[in-house]
Amino acid sequence: RKAGLDPVAVRRKNLIPDDAYPYETAAGMPFEGLSLQASLDELVRIMDYDALCADRDAKRKEGRYLGIGVSVYVEGTSPSPMIYGIGGAPITAQDACNVKLEPSGAISAAVGVTDQGQGAQAVLTQVIAGAVGVPMASVSVTLGDTGRTPYGGGTWASRATGIAGEAALRAGRSLRENLLTIAGALMQVSADGLDIRDGQIVQKSDGAVRMSLAELGRIVHFQGTGLPIQDDPGVMATGHYSLRDAPFMYTNGAIGALVELDPDTGFITPLKVWAVDDCGMPVNPMLVDEQLRGGIANGIGSALFEELCYDEDGQLQNGTLVDYLLPMAGEMPDIEVSHVSTPTQKSGLGAKGVGEAGVIGGPGAILNAVNDALAPFGVHVTEQPYTPQRILAALGRI
């Protein structure tokens, strides 16, 4: 700001080039492949950055103090055993998924991660359905029941899709191969010439239906003694996966924010947020978008509202949601989301994590926007959250 440099231009000078990967940081972090430049370019595009800056400058002449902020981030998701395993903590980095063919032709699965509202069950259902070759409606997934599912790490650190999703993909592909082997033996044809599409075993060459999975399930479960096959591959398969050769699957993105400052009250109003994220392969783009919006809502809360307040004796003063401020619908701006996709080569699925991206990049974008709005007054704030009291104190009004 003192040098009169544009924030986006400064970042463009300093970002790791998109053609520099694989890249190792000064701290020894191995980046397989990121899209920092492409993500920032996409953010500038969806923000219409130059026009937004011109509008901000025009509004300031009218006495309205708008601020624009940008943040660029790298996030570590789907941790490997390097994170906790080396220290001996009993936190597993692996996950496993069991899938099996039911007599009805349906596919049932069990995996240890949990769905906390982020859509893990839908994603895993989608992955398994695609891997086996059946409609999503034919797949049921049991999550997180320690008495019924394989042992795994659970849901944390943006790992449900990156780790458990890959385990589900491997299990689904293995089951598909087993089912085609059995079907080929029953029909006395090569399994290589068969495929499973929409729950039907078809001729790969022309799509002609040869047998339904329901029929195969009935034969295997109820007439299994007559199978003309020596080594029965079985109608259940298990897939395992953990990241092994890096601490994390690294993701990246860029977030922009537009806020308005009321210098008389110190209130900051978020007007709009733009987000570009590269989570590798977005298995379910709609859920990815809403994960980002949820994370950004969290980030706005930590940037502007959420603070633990204590009295001089150390007694917490706002220990309930009656007093602890959270952003609600009235405080939330529109959030526009876009994507760049750099699939990881460390898994067949290509997916990285996304759950915490918004809360990693969001507060920085809000802070930079707040300080941009304060720039005409020659002051800035650094203590989060950026409350009206802190804004007014920076302005010298209290």
Tab-separated table of C-alpha atoms in Angstrom:
chain	number	residue	atom	x	y	z
A	1	ARG	CA	0.000	0.000	0.000
A	2	LYS	CA	2.817	2.427	0.860
A	3	ALA	CA	4.513	1.666	-2.448
A	4	GLY	CA	1.299	2.118	-4.395
A	5	LEU	CA	1.360	-1.484	-5.611
A	6	ASP	CA	-1.775	-3.372	-6.535
A	7	PRO	CA	-2.399	-6.388	-4.236
A	8	VAL	CA	-3.082	-8.714	-7.161
A	9	ALA	CA	0.061	-7.580	-8.986
A	10	VAL	CA	2.169	-8.249	-5.877
A	11	ARG	CA	0.801	-11.774	-5.631
A	12	ARG	CA	1.401	-12.458	-9.303
A	13	LYS	CA	5.061	-11.567	-8.813
A	14	ASN	CA	5.469	-13.912	-5.857
A	15	LEU	CA	3.333	-16.967	-6.590
A	16	ILE	CA	4.978	-20.258	-7.527
A	17	PRO	CA	4.534	-20.553	-11.311
A	18	ASP	CA	2.036	-23.151	-12.429
A	19	ASP	CA	4.703	-24.858	-14.557
A	20	ALA	CA	7.202	-25.217	-11.665
A	21	TYR	CA	5.846	-28.454	-10.198
A	22	PRO	CA	6.812	-30.717	-8.571
A	23	TYR	CA	8.099	-28.064	-6.192
A	24	GLU	CA	9.645	-28.227	-2.725
A	25	THR	CA	9.262	-25.267	-0.397
A	26	ALA	CA	12.054	-23.852	1.769
A	27	ALA	CA	10.496	-25.780	4.660
A	28	GLY	CA	10.678	-29.033	2.713
A	29	MET	CA	6.996	-29.352	1.834
A	30	PRO	CA	6.607	-31.268	-1.451
A	31	PHE	CA	3.966	-29.715	-3.694
A	32	GLU	CA	2.909	-32.239	-6.324
A	33	GLY	CA	0.899	-29.813	-8.423
A	34	LEU	CA	-0.911	-26.554	-7.642
A	35	SER	CA	-2.614	-23.851	-9.686
A	36	LEU	CA	-1.865	-20.669	-7.766
A	37	GLN	CA	-1.529	-18.489	-10.852
A	38	ALA	CA	-4.532	-19.955	-12.654
A	39	SER	CA	-6.682	-19.675	-9.524
A	40	LEU	CA	-5.772	-16.022	-9.035
A	41	ASP	CA	-6.453	-15.305	-12.711
A	42	GLU	CA	-9.865	-16.967	-12.417
A	43	LEU	CA	-10.612	-14.952	-9.269
A	44	VAL	CA	-9.724	-11.708	-11.058
A	45	ARG	CA	-12.040	-12.732	-13.890
A	46	ILE	CA	-15.107	-13.563	-11.813
A	47	MET	CA	-14.610	-10.477	-9.629
A	48	ASP	CA	-14.188	-8.270	-12.707
A	49	TYR	CA	-11.381	-6.890	-10.599
A	50	ASP	CA	-10.455	-3.743	-12.515
A	51	ALA	CA	-14.075	-2.605	-12.793
A	52	LEU	CA	-14.614	-3.396	-9.105
A	53	CYS	CA	-11.626	-1.244	-8.145
A	54	ALA	CA	-12.910	1.607	-10.318
A	55	ASP	CA	-16.346	1.383	-8.695
A	56	ARG	CA	-14.749	1.375	-5.210
A	57	ASP	CA	-12.801	4.544	-6.038
A	58	ALA	CA	-15.919	6.240	-7.412
A	59	LYS	CA	-17.946	5.329	-4.323
A	60	ARG	CA	-15.277	6.803	-2.050
A	61	LYS	CA	-15.735	10.153	-3.738
A	62	GLU	CA	-19.408	9.882	-2.766
A	63	GLY	CA	-18.494	9.196	0.878
A	64	ARG	CA	-18.947	5.421	0.803
A	65	TYR	CA	-15.895	3.484	2.023
A	66	LEU	CA	-15.685	0.205	0.164
A	67	GLY	CA	-12.761	-2.166	0.501
A	68	ILE	CA	-11.503	-4.989	-1.696
A	69	GLY	CA	-9.397	-7.829	-0.297
A	70	VAL	CA	-7.729	-10.836	-1.872
A	71	SER	CA	-6.104	-13.880	-0.284
A	72	VAL	CA	-4.280	-16.787	-1.895
A	73	TYR	CA	-3.836	-19.981	0.097
A	74	VAL	CA	-2.346	-23.456	0.097
A	75	GLU	CA	-4.053	-26.081	2.247
A	76	GLY	CA	-2.872	-29.483	3.419
A	77	THR	CA	-5.680	-32.063	3.201
A	78	SER	CA	-5.981	-35.846	3.585
A	79	PRO	CA	-2.999	-36.258	5.964
A	80	SER	CA	-0.650	-39.185	5.585
A	81	PRO	CA	0.896	-41.318	8.375
A	82	MET	CA	3.769	-38.787	8.391
A	83	ILE	CA	1.598	-36.406	10.403
A	84	TYR	CA	0.592	-38.485	13.422
A	85	GLY	CA	2.023	-41.942	12.810
A	86	ILE	CA	5.659	-40.944	13.355
A	87	GLY	CA	4.865	-39.522	16.785
A	88	GLY	CA	2.978	-42.630	17.832
A	89	ALA	CA	-0.439	-41.012	18.273
A	90	PRO	CA	-3.253	-43.564	17.790
A	91	ILE	CA	-4.780	-41.663	14.866
A	92	THR	CA	-4.915	-43.663	11.653
A	93	ALA	CA	-4.416	-42.070	8.263
A	94	GLN	CA	-5.865	-45.004	6.330
A	95	ASP	CA	-9.419	-45.909	5.491
A	96	ALA	CA	-11.041	-49.003	4.083
A	97	CYS	CA	-14.314	-49.689	2.308
A	98	ASN	CA	-16.217	-52.964	1.943
A	99	VAL	CA	-18.642	-53.395	-0.957
A	100	LYS	CA	-20.777	-56.404	-1.807
A	101	LEU	CA	-23.452	-57.583	-4.197
A	102	GLU	CA	-26.771	-58.329	-2.498
A	103	PRO	CA	-29.143	-61.061	-3.753
A	104	SER	CA	-31.382	-58.336	-5.157
A	105	GLY	CA	-28.612	-56.976	-7.346
A	106	ALA	CA	-28.163	-53.933	-5.116
A	107	ILE	CA	-24.743	-52.888	-3.836
A	108	SER	CA	-24.139	-52.329	-0.124
A	109	ALA	CA	-21.025	-50.708	1.291
A	110	ALA	CA	-19.509	-49.843	4.645
A	111	VAL	CA	-16.831	-47.249	5.395
A	112	GLY	CA	-15.638	-45.664	8.617
A	113	VAL	CA	-15.893	-41.944	7.821
A	114	THR	CA	-18.937	-40.014	9.004
A	115	ASP	CA	-21.259	-37.545	7.318
A	116	GLN	CA	-21.558	-34.360	9.360
A	117	GLY	CA	-23.668	-32.584	6.763
A	118	GLN	CA	-20.896	-32.159	4.202
A	119	GLY	CA	-22.295	-34.803	1.859
A	120	ALA	CA	-19.763	-37.612	2.390
A	121	GLN	CA	-22.436	-40.276	2.018
A	122	ALA	CA	-23.605	-38.869	-1.302
A	123	VAL	CA	-20.039	-38.658	-2.616
A	124	LEU	CA	-19.166	-42.209	-1.585
A	125	THR	CA	-22.417	-43.479	-3.075
A	126	GLN	CA	-21.571	-41.690	-6.306
A	127	VAL	CA	-18.020	-43.095	-6.390
A	128	ILE	CA	-19.137	-46.680	-5.735
A	129	ALA	CA	-21.963	-46.487	-8.270
A	130	GLY	CA	-19.579	-45.254	-10.929
A	131	ALA	CA	-16.899	-47.808	-10.081
A	132	VAL	CA	-19.262	-50.794	-10.208
A	133	GLY	CA	-21.509	-49.549	-12.997
A	134	VAL	CA	-24.874	-49.232	-11.266
A	135	PRO	CA	-27.339	-46.386	-10.626
A	136	MET	CA	-26.787	-44.441	-7.404
A	137	ALA	CA	-30.210	-45.589	-6.231
A	138	SER	CA	-28.870	-49.162	-6.173
A	139	VAL	CA	-26.120	-48.323	-3.657
A	140	SER	CA	-26.518	-48.082	0.108
A	141	VAL	CA	-23.594	-46.909	2.242
A	142	THR	CA	-23.243	-47.445	5.985
A	143	LEU	CA	-20.992	-44.829	7.584
A	144	GLY	CA	-19.132	-44.546	10.844
A	145	ASP	CA	-20.662	-47.449	12.763
A	146	THR	CA	-17.628	-48.953	14.536
A	147	GLY	CA	-19.484	-52.240	14.932
A	148	ARG	CA	-20.204	-52.630	11.228
A	149	THR	CA	-17.584	-50.760	9.219
A	150	PRO	CA	-13.876	-51.307	8.563
A	151	TYR	CA	-11.448	-49.520	10.847
A	152	GLY	CA	-10.404	-46.121	9.561
A	153	GLY	CA	-9.476	-42.585	10.486
A	154	GLY	CA	-12.928	-41.045	10.363
A	155	THR	CA	-13.842	-37.557	9.195
A	156	TRP	CA	-11.307	-34.817	9.913
A	157	ALA	CA	-8.734	-32.718	8.031
A	158	SER	CA	-10.689	-32.643	4.748
A	159	ARG	CA	-10.055	-36.352	4.167
A	160	ALA	CA	-13.431	-38.061	3.610
A	161	THR	CA	-13.339	-37.835	-0.184
A	162	GLY	CA	-9.561	-37.854	-0.681
A	163	ILE	CA	-8.919	-40.945	1.477
A	164	ALA	CA	-12.187	-42.845	1.953
A	165	GLY	CA	-13.307	-41.923	-1.568
A	166	GLU	CA	-10.214	-43.581	-3.012
A	167	ALA	CA	-10.760	-46.666	-0.826
A	168	ALA	CA	-14.349	-46.813	-2.113
A	169	LEU	CA	-13.167	-46.480	-5.706
A	170	ARG	CA	-10.702	-49.346	-5.294
A	171	ALA	CA	-13.295	-51.552	-3.617
A	172	GLY	CA	-15.871	-50.804	-6.304
A	173	ARG	CA	-13.454	-51.561	-9.116
A	174	SER	CA	-12.415	-54.827	-7.469
A	175	LEU	CA	-16.037	-55.898	-7.045
A	176	ARG	CA	-16.782	-55.005	-10.655
A	177	GLU	CA	-13.876	-57.194	-11.820
A	178	ASN	CA	-15.084	-60.073	-9.630
A	179	LEU	CA	-18.650	-59.836	-10.923
A	180	LEU	CA	-17.527	-59.804	-14.541
A	181	THR	CA	-15.337	-62.856	-13.907
A	182	ILE	CA	-18.316	-64.749	-12.463
A	183	ALA	CA	-20.636	-63.607	-15.257
A	184	GLY	CA	-18.098	-64.641	-17.895
A	185	ALA	CA	-17.865	-68.097	-16.353
A	186	LEU	CA	-21.660	-68.464	-16.263
A	187	MET	CA	-22.041	-67.424	-19.886
A	188	GLN	CA	-18.843	-69.199	-20.992
A	189	VAL	CA	-17.396	-66.051	-22.538
A	190	SER	CA	-14.333	-63.995	-21.784
A	191	ALA	CA	-14.873	-61.480	-18.989
A	192	ASP	CA	-12.763	-59.023	-20.996
A	193	GLY	CA	-15.619	-58.680	-23.469
A	194	LEU	CA	-18.177	-57.791	-20.788
A	195	ASP	CA	-19.038	-54.593	-18.972
A	196	ILE	CA	-21.458	-53.444	-16.280
A	197	ARG	CA	-23.648	-50.501	-17.242
A	198	ASP	CA	-26.669	-49.222	-15.346
A	199	GLY	CA	-26.869	-52.420	-13.306
A	200	GLN	CA	-26.779	-54.705	-16.360
A	201	ILE	CA	-24.003	-56.969	-17.567
A	202	VAL	CA	-23.611	-56.075	-21.218
A	203	GLN	CA	-21.490	-56.951	-24.195
A	204	LYS	CA	-18.743	-54.340	-24.191
A	205	SER	CA	-18.644	-54.056	-27.966
A	206	ASP	CA	-22.277	-53.176	-28.657
A	207	GLY	CA	-23.935	-52.737	-25.239
A	208	ALA	CA	-26.249	-55.702	-25.693
A	209	VAL	CA	-27.652	-56.841	-22.322
A	210	ARG	CA	-26.555	-60.337	-21.335
A	211	MET	CA	-27.634	-60.538	-17.695
A	212	SER	CA	-28.837	-58.273	-14.907
A	213	LEU	CA	-26.977	-57.941	-11.637
A	214	ALA	CA	-30.192	-59.053	-9.936
A	215	GLU	CA	-30.016	-62.333	-11.832
A	216	LEU	CA	-26.328	-62.708	-11.053
A	217	GLY	CA	-26.995	-61.997	-7.375
A	218	ARG	CA	-29.743	-64.620	-7.267
A	219	ILE	CA	-27.522	-67.260	-8.868
A	220	VAL	CA	-24.482	-66.559	-6.712
A	221	HIS	CA	-26.348	-66.362	-3.406
A	222	PHE	CA	-28.894	-69.143	-3.938
A	223	GLN	CA	-27.382	-71.439	-6.564
A	224	GLY	CA	-23.704	-70.988	-5.870
A	225	THR	CA	-22.862	-74.690	-5.912
A	226	GLY	CA	-23.470	-74.754	-9.634
A	227	LEU	CA	-21.008	-72.003	-10.535
A	228	PRO	CA	-18.692	-73.289	-13.285
A	229	ILE	CA	-15.632	-71.635	-11.773
A	230	GLN	CA	-12.762	-73.075	-9.783
A	231	ASP	CA	-11.575	-70.035	-7.806
A	232	ASP	CA	-14.684	-68.061	-6.891
A	233	PRO	CA	-13.625	-64.396	-6.716
A	234	GLY	CA	-16.531	-63.639	-4.394
A	235	VAL	CA	-19.184	-60.947	-4.393
A	236	MET	CA	-17.507	-58.845	-1.705
A	237	ALA	CA	-14.405	-56.692	-2.099
A	238	THR	CA	-12.421	-54.406	0.182
A	239	GLY	CA	-10.362	-51.399	-0.805
A	240	HIS	CA	-7.729	-49.724	1.386
A	241	TYR	CA	-5.992	-46.385	0.928
A	242	SER	CA	-3.733	-43.935	2.683
A	243	LEU	CA	-1.409	-41.300	1.319
A	244	ARG	CA	2.144	-42.589	1.760
A	245	ASP	CA	4.804	-40.424	0.100
A	246	ALA	CA	3.870	-36.887	1.221
A	247	PRO	CA	2.541	-35.261	4.396
A	248	PHE	CA	-0.655	-34.042	2.699
A	249	MET	CA	-2.538	-33.750	-0.520
A	250	TYR	CA	-1.999	-30.037	-1.073
A	251	THR	CA	-4.807	-27.933	-2.475
A	252	ASN	CA	-4.946	-24.230	-3.234
A	253	GLY	CA	-7.257	-21.418	-4.119
A	254	ALA	CA	-7.937	-17.699	-4.028
A	255	ILE	CA	-10.694	-15.726	-2.307
A	256	GLY	CA	-11.792	-12.128	-2.839
A	257	ALA	CA	-14.039	-10.004	-0.653
A	258	LEU	CA	-15.874	-6.687	-0.960
A	259	VAL	CA	-16.868	-4.918	2.261
A	260	GLU	CA	-18.245	-1.545	3.276
A	261	LEU	CA	-17.064	0.460	6.298
A	262	ASP	CA	-19.260	2.821	8.290
A	263	PRO	CA	-16.642	5.133	9.862
A	264	ASP	CA	-19.194	6.548	12.303
A	265	THR	CA	-20.122	3.224	13.886
A	266	GLY	CA	-17.138	1.055	12.992
A	267	PHE	CA	-19.417	-1.587	11.473
A	268	ILE	CA	-18.149	-3.670	8.572
A	269	THR	CA	-20.701	-5.074	6.125
A	270	PRO	CA	-19.572	-7.868	3.787
A	271	LEU	CA	-21.123	-7.127	0.405
A	272	LYS	CA	-19.854	-10.048	-1.668
A	273	VAL	CA	-17.283	-12.845	-1.614
A	274	TRP	CA	-15.760	-14.662	-4.577
A	275	ALA	CA	-13.981	-17.994	-4.221
A	276	VAL	CA	-11.871	-20.094	-6.581
A	277	ASP	CA	-10.715	-23.475	-5.292
A	278	ASP	CA	-8.648	-26.285	-6.774
A	279	CYS	CA	-9.561	-29.492	-4.941
A	280	GLY	CA	-8.287	-31.735	-7.692
A	281	MET	CA	-11.165	-33.700	-9.181
A	282	PRO	CA	-14.479	-32.291	-7.862
A	283	VAL	CA	-16.452	-35.538	-7.544
A	284	ASN	CA	-19.705	-33.714	-6.804
A	285	PRO	CA	-19.362	-30.058	-7.906
A	286	MET	CA	-22.548	-28.909	-6.147
A	287	LEU	CA	-21.373	-30.271	-2.801
A	288	VAL	CA	-17.927	-28.752	-3.367
A	289	ASP	CA	-19.519	-25.333	-3.915
A	290	GLU	CA	-21.537	-25.591	-0.713
A	291	GLN	CA	-18.517	-26.792	1.258
A	292	LEU	CA	-16.744	-23.624	0.157
A	293	ARG	CA	-19.699	-21.442	1.078
A	294	GLY	CA	-19.936	-23.074	4.499
A	295	GLY	CA	-16.226	-22.597	5.120
A	296	ILE	CA	-16.409	-18.957	4.050
A	297	ALA	CA	-19.341	-18.397	6.422
A	298	ASN	CA	-17.115	-19.805	9.171
A	299	GLY	CA	-14.302	-17.518	8.034
A	300	ILE	CA	-16.526	-14.440	8.099
A	301	GLY	CA	-17.532	-15.387	11.621
A	302	SER	CA	-13.956	-15.616	12.830
A	303	ALA	CA	-12.971	-12.437	10.992
A	304	LEU	CA	-15.770	-10.159	12.162
A	305	PHE	CA	-17.767	-11.680	15.019
A	306	GLU	CA	-16.405	-14.590	17.006
A	307	GLU	CA	-14.395	-13.801	20.143
A	308	LEU	CA	-14.133	-15.255	23.625
A	309	CYS	CA	-14.465	-12.386	26.111
A	310	TYR	CA	-13.145	-12.627	29.677
A	311	ASP	CA	-13.408	-10.262	32.641
A	312	GLU	CA	-10.448	-9.146	34.729
A	313	ASP	CA	-10.754	-12.296	36.858
A	314	GLY	CA	-10.581	-14.600	33.834
A	315	GLN	CA	-14.289	-15.431	33.865
A	316	LEU	CA	-15.707	-16.175	30.413
A	317	GLN	CA	-18.451	-13.655	29.692
A	318	ASN	CA	-20.001	-15.070	26.523
A	319	GLY	CA	-20.119	-18.806	27.029
A	320	THR	CA	-23.473	-19.407	25.315
A	321	LEU	CA	-24.843	-18.647	21.877
A	322	VAL	CA	-26.992	-15.934	23.449
A	323	ASP	CA	-23.854	-13.828	23.871
A	324	TYR	CA	-21.321	-15.392	21.496
A	325	LEU	CA	-21.727	-13.760	18.103
A	326	LEU	CA	-22.080	-15.870	14.981
A	327	PRO	CA	-22.956	-14.681	11.481
A	328	MET	CA	-26.482	-15.581	10.471
A	329	ALA	CA	-28.406	-15.231	7.226
A	330	GLY	CA	-28.718	-11.466	7.618
A	331	GLU	CA	-24.944	-11.038	7.845
A	332	MET	CA	-24.032	-13.309	4.948
A	333	PRO	CA	-23.210	-11.864	1.535
A	334	ASP	CA	-23.644	-13.595	-1.786
A	335	ILE	CA	-20.768	-16.011	-2.402
A	336	GLU	CA	-19.802	-16.734	-6.012
A	337	VAL	CA	-17.771	-19.901	-6.545
A	338	SER	CA	-15.591	-21.088	-9.397
A	339	HIS	CA	-12.975	-23.808	-9.824
A	340	VAL	CA	-9.669	-24.789	-11.328
A	341	SER	CA	-8.988	-28.527	-11.442
A	342	THR	CA	-5.562	-30.115	-10.946
A	343	PRO	CA	-6.269	-33.780	-10.100
A	344	THR	CA	-3.761	-35.416	-7.814
A	345	GLN	CA	-1.794	-38.280	-9.354
A	346	LYS	CA	-1.522	-39.954	-5.949
A	347	SER	CA	-4.924	-41.618	-6.289
A	348	GLY	CA	-7.129	-43.005	-9.002
A	349	LEU	CA	-9.949	-40.669	-7.978
A	350	GLY	CA	-7.780	-37.556	-8.289
A	351	ALA	CA	-9.720	-35.800	-5.514
A	352	LYS	CA	-8.185	-33.674	-2.775
A	353	GLY	CA	-9.960	-32.235	0.264
A	354	VAL	CA	-12.118	-29.111	0.290
A	355	GLY	CA	-13.945	-28.916	3.628
A	356	GLU	CA	-11.753	-26.284	5.299
A	357	ALA	CA	-10.708	-24.235	2.279
A	358	GLY	CA	-13.151	-21.387	2.862
A	359	VAL	CA	-12.170	-20.868	6.479
A	360	ILE	CA	-8.476	-20.879	5.542
A	361	GLY	CA	-8.670	-18.250	2.800
A	362	GLY	CA	-11.771	-16.367	3.932
A	363	PRO	CA	-10.520	-14.435	6.999
A	364	GLY	CA	-7.472	-13.133	5.124
A	365	ALA	CA	-9.620	-11.810	2.295
A	366	ILE	CA	-11.931	-10.093	4.792
A	367	LEU	CA	-8.996	-8.559	6.724
A	368	ASN	CA	-7.437	-7.219	3.543
A	369	ALA	CA	-10.791	-5.778	2.459
A	370	VAL	CA	-11.287	-4.114	5.861
A	371	ASN	CA	-7.856	-2.522	5.724
A	372	ASP	CA	-8.475	-1.425	2.149
A	373	ALA	CA	-11.644	0.321	3.337
A	374	LEU	CA	-9.600	1.985	6.112
A	375	ALA	CA	-6.826	3.049	3.733
A	376	PRO	CA	-8.277	6.532	3.012
A	377	PHE	CA	-7.970	7.249	6.750
A	378	GLY	CA	-4.325	6.151	6.882
A	379	VAL	CA	-4.928	3.442	9.520
A	380	HIS	CA	-5.223	-0.331	9.672
A	381	VAL	CA	-6.229	-3.111	12.060
A	382	THR	CA	-4.451	-6.374	12.787
A	383	GLU	CA	-6.314	-7.919	15.735
A	384	GLN	CA	-9.009	-10.415	14.853
A	385	PRO	CA	-11.994	-10.208	15.024
A	386	TYR	CA	-12.277	-6.782	13.423
A	387	THR	CA	-15.018	-5.512	15.722
A	388	PRO	CA	-16.577	-2.036	15.623
A	389	GLN	CA	-14.651	-1.180	18.799
A	390	ARG	CA	-11.315	-2.043	17.191
A	391	ILE	CA	-12.220	-0.193	14.007
A	392	LEU	CA	-13.217	2.925	15.935
A	393	ALA	CA	-10.079	2.685	18.042
A	394	ALA	CA	-7.955	2.534	14.892
A	395	LEU	CA	-9.809	5.572	13.562
A	396	GLY	CA	-9.094	7.395	16.841
A	397	ARG	CA	-12.782	7.850	17.652
A	398	ILE	CA	-12.771	5.980	20.949
